[in-house]
């Protein structure tokens, strides 16, 4: 695909226009000639993402019926357009914002952002591990995108920043576990720059701090665990979030064998994506810093590899966590909640959060419940939940609420320790995970847990994504921070 996509004007760019199905462009309107030409192309229906050339300098992209238009329509059209542009060898486009949409619902800025994000996400490929047996696409081109509409162009500039971060998260996600270790993740965080402050709690320090979850899960691997902390402190903070300190926690299991509760046959394949919570939180930090959003945000990434060795933790072990809660390990494959627990407890004790959002590929059960269509959301704070839902509605990254009741918390109690890491009954696994985590969060701090096991990666290509990691949650978290800080 394209080597890169950037916001720049190129000489003689291809003019891109949007058309709604069954509409005649008003006489003399900009691009009317191209739209007329497209409409007279046999077969062209202006269906969503249908692209047709109008002469040598113009391309018309269908948006379907105007009545049904939504941001997701534009994203889909943009994703399809990326493939068409690549196939035609286009290196520069000038995009004319869709006309006649209600500006209250569809500001040009919002449209431009969605367009650029979808274009860059659809154009991304995993080719950085291609070796000598692969045909090198020697002529990887750059694509320059611009717009004559100021608002749309502004939005595209934001979209480019966000999508760059989404794709950076996907690149980390696709990086295999023999390369991507906890230490490698730390290096990625440090490489971000952007004024972000990165520090790390080493394995030895984690032992001293009593982080029994992180230490025990990561102990069996030669690549020892660590807790990576990334701080973003903007010079100016918006009035709407003057006292806020948002903490993002991301499960960063660089590979999950299941440990001694080993995963069956091919259940292990793809478990490099078990770090997606961490990669996507890091992606969000990258975008937040690049956009200079006026809100204080800190990321905590408990990074470990869940391996089998003579030093690994076992089922039946009883371990003491950072906050003193004891855990009877009933399943070493329920490792994510153990590393997250220490991160949540550490954040609550040391970082003075006013809100916490964690993202984790926590349970196969959430895929059974919700499929690959949405993340599972657990949030008992109405205010924070509203923020997550509002942001998610804008980005199209779906979340769906599941309950977290006292009954679920009680279900995690153990006879031999405070709690179990996995209850004997097989029911409600995603909720068990959330219930477990709740023992490590200060009850006074609004908290949202997102189980992204079903949405972190796709098995086969679709309009938006090639096979591989999606960067789910980067855009939603960035949008949440943008809305919260009124930026
Ligand atoms: N990383 C897995 C969850 C997962 C499964 C993510 C499939 C993506 C796709 C997690 O650590 C795990 O193994 N969960 C167990 C929990 C159980 C042992 C309580 C599961 O879901 O089966
Ligand atoms: Mn596991
Ligand atoms: Zn896992």
Coordinates of C-alpha atoms and ligand atoms in Angstrom, one line a residue:
X1 CA 0.0 0.0 0.0
X2 CA 1.2 3.5 0.6
X3 CA 4.4 4.1 2.4
X4 CA 2.9 7.1 4.2
X5 CA 0.0 9.5 4.0
X6 CA 0.5 13.1 4.9
X7 CA -1.4 16.3 4.8
X8 CA 0.2 18.3 2.0
X9 CA -0.8 19.8 -1.3
X10 CA 0.6 18.1 -4.4
X11 CA 0.8 19.3 -7.9
X12 CA -2.3 18.4 -9.9
X13 CA -4.0 16.4 -7.2
X14 CA -7.0 14.2 -8.1
X15 CA -10.1 16.0 -7.1
X16 CA -12.3 13.8 -4.9
X17 CA -16.0 14.6 -4.7
X18 CA -18.8 12.9 -2.8
X19 CA -22.2 12.0 -4.2
X20 CA -25.4 11.0 -2.5
X21 CA -27.6 8.4 -4.2
X22 CA -30.4 9.7 -6.4
X23 CA -29.5 13.4 -6.2
X24 CA -28.8 15.9 -8.9
X25 CA -26.1 18.4 -7.9
X26 CA -27.4 22.0 -7.9
X27 CA -26.4 23.8 -11.1
X28 CA -23.1 25.6 -10.9
X29 CA -22.2 23.9 -7.6
X30 CA -18.5 23.1 -7.2
X31 CA -17.8 19.8 -8.7
X32 CA -21.1 19.7 -10.5
X33 CA -19.6 18.8 -13.8
X34 CA -17.8 15.8 -12.2
X35 CA -20.9 14.7 -10.4
X36 CA -22.9 14.9 -13.6
X37 CA -20.3 12.9 -15.4
X38 CA -20.3 10.3 -12.7
X39 CA -24.1 10.1 -12.7
X40 CA -24.1 9.4 -16.4
X41 CA -21.6 6.5 -15.9
X42 CA -23.6 3.3 -16.6
X43 CA -24.1 1.4 -13.4
X44 CA -23.0 4.1 -11.0
X45 CA -25.5 4.2 -8.1
X46 CA -23.5 6.3 -5.6
X47 CA -23.6 3.4 -3.1
X48 CA -21.4 3.8 -0.1
X49 CA -17.8 3.6 -1.2
X50 CA -18.6 3.2 -4.9
X51 CA -15.9 5.1 -6.7
X52 CA -16.0 6.2 -10.3
X53 CA -13.6 8.4 -12.3
X54 CA -15.0 11.5 -14.0
X55 CA -12.5 12.5 -16.6
X56 CA -8.8 12.4 -15.8
X57 CA -8.7 14.8 -12.9
X58 CA -11.8 14.0 -10.8
X59 CA -13.1 11.0 -8.9
X60 CA -16.6 10.7 -7.4
X61 CA -17.2 8.6 -4.3
X62 CA -20.7 7.5 -3.4
X63 CA -22.2 8.0 0.1
X64 CA -25.5 6.2 -0.4
X65 CA -28.7 7.8 0.7
X66 CA -28.5 11.2 2.3
X67 CA -31.1 10.3 4.9
X68 CA -29.0 7.4 6.2
X69 CA -25.8 9.3 6.3
X70 CA -23.6 8.8 9.4
X71 CA -20.0 9.2 10.2
X72 CA -19.6 5.4 9.7
X73 CA -20.8 5.9 6.1
X74 CA -18.0 8.3 5.4
X75 CA -15.5 6.0 7.1
X76 CA -16.6 3.1 5.0
X77 CA -16.4 5.2 1.8
X78 CA -13.0 6.5 2.8
X79 CA -11.7 2.9 3.4
X80 CA -12.9 1.8 0.0
X81 CA -11.4 4.9 -1.6
X82 CA -7.9 4.1 -0.1
X83 CA -7.9 0.9 -2.1
X84 CA -9.0 2.5 -5.3
X85 CA -6.4 5.3 -5.0
X86 CA -3.7 2.7 -4.4
X87 CA -4.7 0.6 -7.4
X88 CA -4.8 3.7 -9.6
X89 CA -1.3 4.8 -8.4
X90 CA -2.6 8.2 -7.2
X91 CA -0.2 10.2 -5.2
X92 CA -2.2 13.3 -4.4
X93 CA -5.8 14.1 -3.7
X94 CA -7.8 17.2 -3.0
X95 CA -11.0 16.3 -1.1
X96 CA -14.1 18.3 -1.4
X97 CA -16.2 18.0 1.7
X98 CA -19.6 16.5 1.2
X99 CA -22.1 19.3 0.7
X100 CA -25.5 20.1 2.2
X101 CA -25.1 18.1 5.5
X102 CA -26.6 19.5 8.7
X103 CA -23.6 21.3 10.2
X104 CA -24.9 20.9 13.7
X105 CA -24.5 17.1 13.4
X106 CA -21.7 17.0 10.9
X107 CA -19.2 19.8 11.3
X108 CA -16.7 19.9 8.5
X109 CA -13.9 19.4 11.1
X110 CA -15.6 16.1 12.3
X111 CA -16.0 14.9 8.7
X112 CA -12.4 15.7 7.8
X113 CA -11.1 13.8 10.8
X114 CA -13.2 10.7 10.2
X115 CA -12.2 10.8 6.5
X116 CA -8.5 11.0 7.1
X117 CA -8.5 8.4 10.0
X118 CA -10.4 5.8 7.9
X119 CA -8.2 6.4 4.9
X120 CA -5.0 5.9 6.8
X121 CA -6.3 2.9 8.8
X122 CA -7.4 1.2 5.6
X123 CA -4.1 1.9 3.9
X124 CA -2.0 0.3 6.6
X125 CA -0.2 -3.0 6.1
X126 CA 2.0 -5.4 7.9
X127 CA 5.0 -5.6 5.7
X128 CA 7.8 -4.7 8.1
X129 CA 8.6 -8.4 8.6
X130 CA 8.8 -9.2 5.0
X131 CA 12.0 -11.1 4.2
X132 CA 13.9 -12.1 1.1
X133 CA 11.2 -14.5 0.0
X134 CA 8.7 -11.7 -0.4
X135 CA 8.5 -9.6 -3.5
X136 CA 9.4 -6.1 -2.3
X137 CA 6.9 -3.6 -3.4
X138 CA 9.7 -1.4 -4.7
X139 CA 7.7 1.6 -5.6
X140 CA 5.8 2.2 -2.3
X141 CA 4.4 5.7 -2.9
X142 CA 3.5 8.5 -0.6
X143 CA 0.0 9.9 -0.7
X144 CA -0.6 13.6 -0.1
X145 CA -4.1 14.7 1.0
X146 CA -5.5 18.2 1.1
X147 CA -8.8 19.9 1.0
X148 CA -10.0 23.3 -0.3
X149 CA -12.5 23.4 2.6
X150 CA -10.8 25.0 5.6
X151 CA -12.8 23.1 8.3
X152 CA -12.5 19.8 6.5
X153 CA -8.7 20.3 6.1
X154 CA -8.4 21.1 9.8
X155 CA -10.2 17.9 10.7
X156 CA -7.9 16.0 8.3
X157 CA -4.9 17.3 10.2
X158 CA -6.3 16.0 13.4
X159 CA -7.2 12.7 11.8
X160 CA -3.7 12.2 10.5
X161 CA -2.3 12.6 14.0
X162 CA -4.9 10.2 15.5
X163 CA -4.5 7.6 12.7
X164 CA -0.7 7.8 13.0
X165 CA -1.1 6.8 16.6
X166 CA -3.6 4.1 15.8
X167 CA -1.2 2.6 13.3
X168 CA 1.7 2.9 15.7
X169 CA -0.3 0.8 18.2
X170 CA -1.1 -1.7 15.4
X171 CA 2.6 -1.9 14.5
X172 CA 3.5 -2.8 18.1
X173 CA 0.6 -5.3 18.2
X174 CA 1.8 -7.1 15.1
X175 CA 5.4 -7.3 16.4
X176 CA 6.0 -10.9 17.4
X177 CA 6.7 -11.9 21.0
X178 CA 10.3 -12.9 20.2
X179 CA 10.9 -9.2 19.5
X180 CA 8.2 -7.5 21.6
X181 CA 9.2 -8.1 25.2
X182 CA 8.3 -6.0 28.2
X183 CA 11.7 -4.2 27.8
X184 CA 10.9 -3.6 24.1
X185 CA 7.6 -2.0 25.1
X186 CA 9.4 0.3 27.4
X187 CA 11.7 1.4 24.5
X188 CA 8.7 2.1 22.4
X189 CA 7.3 4.3 25.1
X190 CA 10.6 6.2 25.4
X191 CA 10.8 6.6 21.7
X192 CA 7.6 8.6 21.6
X193 CA 9.2 11.8 22.8
X194 CA 6.4 14.5 22.5
X195 CA 7.3 15.7 26.0
X196 CA 6.0 12.5 27.6
X197 CA 7.8 11.5 30.8
X198 CA 8.5 7.7 30.9
X199 CA 9.6 5.8 33.9
X200 CA 9.5 2.1 34.7
X201 CA 9.2 0.0 37.8
X202 CA 11.7 -2.8 37.2
X203 CA 11.2 -6.4 38.2
X204 CA 13.4 -5.9 41.3
X205 CA 11.5 -2.8 42.3
X206 CA 8.1 -4.6 41.7
X207 CA 9.3 -7.3 44.1
X208 CA 10.2 -4.7 46.7
X209 CA 6.8 -3.0 46.2
X210 CA 5.0 -6.2 46.8
X211 CA 3.5 -6.4 43.3
X212 CA 2.7 -10.1 43.6
X213 CA 0.5 -10.1 40.5
X214 CA 3.1 -8.7 38.1
X215 CA 6.0 -10.5 39.7
X216 CA 4.4 -13.9 39.7
X217 CA 2.9 -13.8 36.2
X218 CA 6.2 -12.6 34.7
X219 CA 8.6 -14.7 36.7
X220 CA 8.6 -17.7 34.4
X221 CA 9.9 -15.7 31.4
X222 CA 13.5 -14.9 30.6
X223 CA 12.2 -11.5 29.6
X224 CA 11.3 -10.2 33.0
X225 CA 8.2 -8.1 33.7
X226 CA 8.1 -4.4 34.4
X227 CA 5.5 -1.7 35.0
X228 CA 5.8 1.2 32.4
X229 CA 4.5 4.6 33.4
X230 CA 3.9 7.3 30.9
X231 CA 3.0 10.8 32.1
X232 CA 1.5 13.6 30.1
X233 CA 1.3 16.9 31.9
X234 CA 0.3 19.7 29.5
X235 CA 1.4 23.3 30.1
X236 CA -2.1 24.5 30.2
X237 CA -5.1 22.6 31.5
X238 CA -8.6 23.3 30.3
X239 CA -11.0 24.7 32.9
X240 CA -13.3 21.8 32.4
X241 CA -10.7 19.4 33.7
X242 CA -8.6 21.5 36.0
X243 CA -8.7 19.0 38.8
X244 CA -8.8 15.9 36.7
X245 CA -6.2 13.2 36.4
X246 CA -7.2 10.5 34.1
X247 CA -5.3 7.2 34.4
X248 CA -5.2 4.7 31.6
X249 CA -4.2 1.2 32.4
X250 CA -3.4 -1.3 29.6
X251 CA -2.9 -5.1 29.9
X252 CA 0.5 -5.7 28.3
X253 CA 1.0 -9.5 28.2
X254 CA 3.5 -9.8 25.4
X255 CA 2.6 -13.4 25.0
X256 CA 0.1 -15.6 26.8
X257 CA 0.8 -19.3 26.8
X258 CA -1.6 -19.7 29.7
X259 CA 1.2 -20.7 32.0
X260 CA 0.8 -24.2 33.6
X261 CA -2.9 -24.0 32.9
X262 CA -1.7 -24.2 29.4
X263 CA -3.8 -23.2 26.4
X264 CA -5.0 -26.1 24.3
X265 CA -3.4 -26.8 20.9
X266 CA -3.8 -23.7 18.7
X267 CA -5.4 -21.5 21.4
X268 CA -2.0 -19.9 21.8
X269 CA -1.7 -18.7 18.3
X270 CA -2.4 -15.0 18.1
X271 CA -1.6 -14.4 21.8
X272 CA 0.9 -11.8 20.8
X273 CA -2.2 -9.6 20.7
X274 CA -2.6 -10.1 24.4
X275 CA -0.6 -6.8 24.8
X276 CA -3.2 -4.8 22.9
X277 CA -4.5 -3.0 26.0
X278 CA -1.0 -1.7 26.5
X279 CA -0.2 -0.9 22.9
X280 CA -3.5 0.9 22.4
X281 CA -3.2 2.9 25.6
X282 CA 0.3 3.9 24.4
X283 CA -1.2 4.9 21.1
X284 CA -3.7 7.1 22.8
X285 CA -0.9 8.8 24.8
X286 CA 0.9 9.4 21.5
X287 CA -2.1 11.1 20.0
X288 CA -3.0 13.1 23.1
X289 CA 0.5 14.5 23.3
X290 CA 0.8 15.1 19.6
X291 CA -2.5 17.0 19.7
X292 CA -1.4 18.8 22.9
X293 CA -4.8 18.2 24.5
X294 CA -5.2 20.3 27.7
X295 CA -5.8 17.5 30.2
X296 CA -3.6 15.6 32.5
X297 CA -3.3 11.9 31.6
X298 CA -1.1 9.1 32.8
X299 CA -0.7 5.6 31.4
X300 CA 0.3 2.5 33.4
X301 CA 1.3 -0.6 31.5
X302 CA 1.9 -3.7 33.5
X303 CA 4.1 -5.7 31.0
X304 CA 4.9 -9.4 31.4
X305 CA 5.1 -12.6 29.4
X306 CA 3.1 -15.5 30.7
X307 CA 5.4 -18.5 30.2
X308 CA 6.0 -22.1 31.5
X309 CA 9.3 -22.8 33.3
X310 CA 10.6 -24.3 36.5
X311 CA 10.2 -20.8 38.0
X312 CA 6.7 -20.1 36.8
X313 CA 3.8 -19.6 39.2
X314 CA 1.4 -22.5 39.6
X315 CA -2.3 -23.2 40.1
X316 CA -2.8 -23.5 43.9
X317 CA -0.2 -20.8 44.6
X318 CA -1.4 -18.1 47.0
X319 CA 0.1 -14.7 46.3
X320 CA -0.1 -11.3 47.9
X321 CA -0.9 -8.3 45.8
X322 CA 0.3 -4.7 45.9
X323 CA -2.6 -3.6 48.1
X324 CA -2.3 -6.6 50.5
X325 CA -5.2 -8.6 49.0
X326 CA -4.3 -12.3 48.9
X327 CA -5.2 -14.3 45.8
X328 CA -5.5 -18.0 45.4
X329 CA -4.4 -18.8 41.9
X330 CA -6.9 -21.3 40.5
X331 CA -5.9 -20.7 36.8
X332 CA -2.6 -19.3 35.6
X333 CA -4.3 -18.5 32.3
X334 CA -6.3 -15.8 34.2
X335 CA -3.1 -13.8 34.3
X336 CA -4.2 -10.5 32.9
X337 CA -6.3 -9.6 35.9
X338 CA -3.3 -10.3 38.2
X339 CA -1.0 -7.8 36.4
X340 CA -3.8 -5.3 36.0
X341 CA -4.6 -5.5 39.7
X342 CA -1.2 -4.3 40.7
X343 CA -1.3 -1.5 38.2
X344 CA -4.8 -0.4 39.4
X345 CA -3.7 -0.6 43.1
X346 CA -0.4 1.3 42.4
X347 CA -2.3 4.0 40.4
X348 CA -4.9 4.5 43.2
X349 CA -2.2 4.7 45.9
X350 CA 0.4 6.7 44.1
X351 CA -1.0 8.7 41.2
X352 CA -4.1 10.3 42.8
X353 CA -6.5 9.5 39.9
X354 CA -9.9 11.2 39.5
X355 CA -10.9 8.6 36.9
X356 CA -9.5 5.3 35.6
X357 CA -10.1 3.5 32.3
X358 CA -8.4 0.2 31.8
X359 CA -8.3 -1.8 28.5
X360 CA -7.5 -5.5 28.4
X361 CA -7.9 -8.5 26.2
X362 CA -9.1 -10.2 29.3
X363 CA -11.5 -13.0 28.5
X364 CA -12.5 -15.3 25.7
X365 CA -15.9 -15.1 27.4
X366 CA -16.5 -11.5 26.1
X367 CA -16.2 -12.8 22.6
X368 CA -18.8 -15.4 23.3
X369 CA -21.1 -12.7 24.7
X370 CA -20.6 -9.9 22.2
X371 CA -18.7 -11.4 19.3
X372 CA -16.2 -9.2 17.4
X373 CA -18.6 -6.3 17.2
X374 CA -17.9 -4.5 20.5
X375 CA -15.9 -4.3 23.6
X376 CA -17.5 -5.2 26.9
X377 CA -17.8 -2.3 29.2
X378 CA -18.0 -2.4 33.0
X379 CA -18.5 1.0 34.6
X380 CA -20.7 1.7 37.6
X381 CA -20.1 5.5 37.5
X382 CA -22.8 7.1 35.4
X383 CA -20.6 10.2 34.6
X384 CA -17.6 8.3 33.3
X385 CA -19.8 5.8 31.5
X386 CA -21.5 8.6 29.7
X387 CA -18.2 10.0 28.6
X388 CA -17.0 6.7 27.3
X389 CA -20.3 6.1 25.5
X390 CA -20.3 9.5 23.9
X391 CA -16.8 9.2 22.7
X392 CA -17.5 5.7 21.4
X393 CA -20.5 6.9 19.5
X394 CA -18.4 9.5 17.7
X395 CA -15.6 7.1 16.8
X396 CA -17.7 4.1 15.9
X397 CA -15.6 1.9 18.2
X398 CA -18.6 0.1 19.9
X399 CA -18.8 -0.6 23.6
X400 CA -21.6 -2.5 25.3
X401 CA -22.3 -2.5 29.0
X402 CA -22.3 -5.6 31.1
X403 CA -23.3 -5.7 34.8
X404 CA -21.0 -5.7 37.8
X405 CA -22.9 -6.5 41.0
X406 CA -22.1 -7.4 44.6
X407 CA -23.1 -11.0 43.7
X408 CA -20.3 -11.1 41.1
X409 CA -17.8 -9.7 43.6
X410 CA -18.8 -12.2 46.3
X411 CA -18.5 -15.0 43.7
X412 CA -14.7 -14.4 43.7
X413 CA -14.2 -15.1 47.4
X414 CA -11.9 -17.9 48.3
X415 CA -11.8 -20.4 51.2
X416 CA -8.0 -20.2 51.4
X417 CA -7.3 -16.6 50.6
X418 CA -9.2 -13.4 50.1
X419 CA -10.2 -14.1 46.5
X420 CA -9.7 -16.5 43.6
X421 CA -8.4 -15.4 40.3
X422 CA -11.0 -17.6 38.5
X423 CA -14.1 -19.0 40.1
X424 CA -14.8 -22.7 39.8
X425 CA -18.1 -22.2 38.0
X426 CA -17.7 -21.4 34.4
X427 CA -20.4 -18.7 34.3
X428 CA -20.0 -15.0 33.4
X429 CA -16.3 -15.0 32.8
X430 CA -16.0 -11.5 31.5
X431 CA -17.8 -10.3 34.7
X432 CA -15.6 -12.4 36.9
X433 CA -12.6 -10.6 35.4
X434 CA -14.2 -7.2 36.1
X435 CA -15.3 -8.3 39.6
X436 CA -11.7 -9.5 40.4
X437 CA -10.3 -6.1 39.3
X438 CA -12.8 -4.2 41.5
X439 CA -10.9 -5.4 44.6
X440 CA -8.0 -3.3 43.5
X441 CA -9.7 0.0 42.6
X442 CA -10.4 2.7 45.2
X443 CA -14.2 2.7 45.4
X444 CA -14.2 6.5 45.4
X445 CA -12.6 6.7 42.0
X446 CA -14.8 6.4 38.9
X447 CA -13.5 3.4 37.0
X448 CA -14.3 1.9 33.6
X449 CA -13.0 -1.6 32.5
X450 CA -13.1 -2.4 28.8
X451 CA -12.6 -6.0 27.8
X452 CA -11.3 -5.8 24.2
X453 CA -10.6 -9.5 23.6
X454 CA -13.1 -9.6 20.7
X455 CA -12.1 -6.4 19.0
X456 CA -8.3 -6.1 19.4
X457 CA -7.5 -8.0 16.2
X458 CA -9.4 -9.3 13.2
X459 CA -8.9 -12.8 11.7
X460 CA -9.5 -11.7 8.1
X461 CA -9.5 -8.5 6.3
X462 CA -12.6 -6.3 6.1
X463 CA -13.3 -2.8 4.7
X464 CA -11.4 -1.1 7.5
X465 CA -8.7 -3.5 8.6
X466 CA -6.2 -5.9 7.2
X467 CA -5.8 -9.2 9.1
X468 CA -4.2 -8.3 12.4
X469 CA -4.4 -5.7 15.2
X470 CA -7.0 -2.9 15.0
X471 CA -5.8 -0.4 17.6
X472 CA -9.2 -0.5 19.1
X473 CA -9.7 2.2 21.8
X474 CA -7.1 4.6 20.7
X475 CA -9.6 6.8 18.9
X476 CA -12.2 6.5 21.6
X477 CA -9.8 7.5 24.4
X478 CA -8.5 10.4 22.4
X479 CA -12.0 11.5 21.6
X480 CA -13.0 11.2 25.3
X481 CA -10.1 13.4 26.4
X482 CA -10.8 15.9 23.6
X483 CA -14.5 16.2 24.6
X484 CA -13.6 16.4 28.3
X485 CA -11.1 19.1 27.8
X486 CA -13.3 20.9 25.2
X487 CA -10.4 21.0 22.8
Ligands
LIG1 N1 -5.7 -13.4 26.9 C1 -6.7 -14.3 27.3 C2 -8.1 -13.9 26.8 C3 -8.3 -14.0 25.3 C4 -8.8 -15.1 24.8 C5 -8.0 -12.9 24.5 C6 -9.0 -15.1 23.4 C7 -8.2 -12.9 23.2 C8 -8.7 -14.0 22.6 C9 -6.8 -14.4 28.9 O1 -5.6 -14.2 29.5 C10 -7.3 -15.7 29.2 O2 -6.7 -16.7 29.0 N2 -8.6 -15.7 29.7 C11 -9.2 -16.9 30.1 C12 -9.7 -16.7 31.5 C13 -10.1 -17.9 32.2 C14 -8.9 -18.8 32.5 C15 -10.7 -17.5 33.6 C16 -10.3 -17.3 29.2 O3 -10.9 -16.3 28.6 O4 -10.6 -18.4 28.9
LIG2 MN1 -4.6 -16.0 29.8
LIG3 ZN1 -4.1 -13.2 28.6

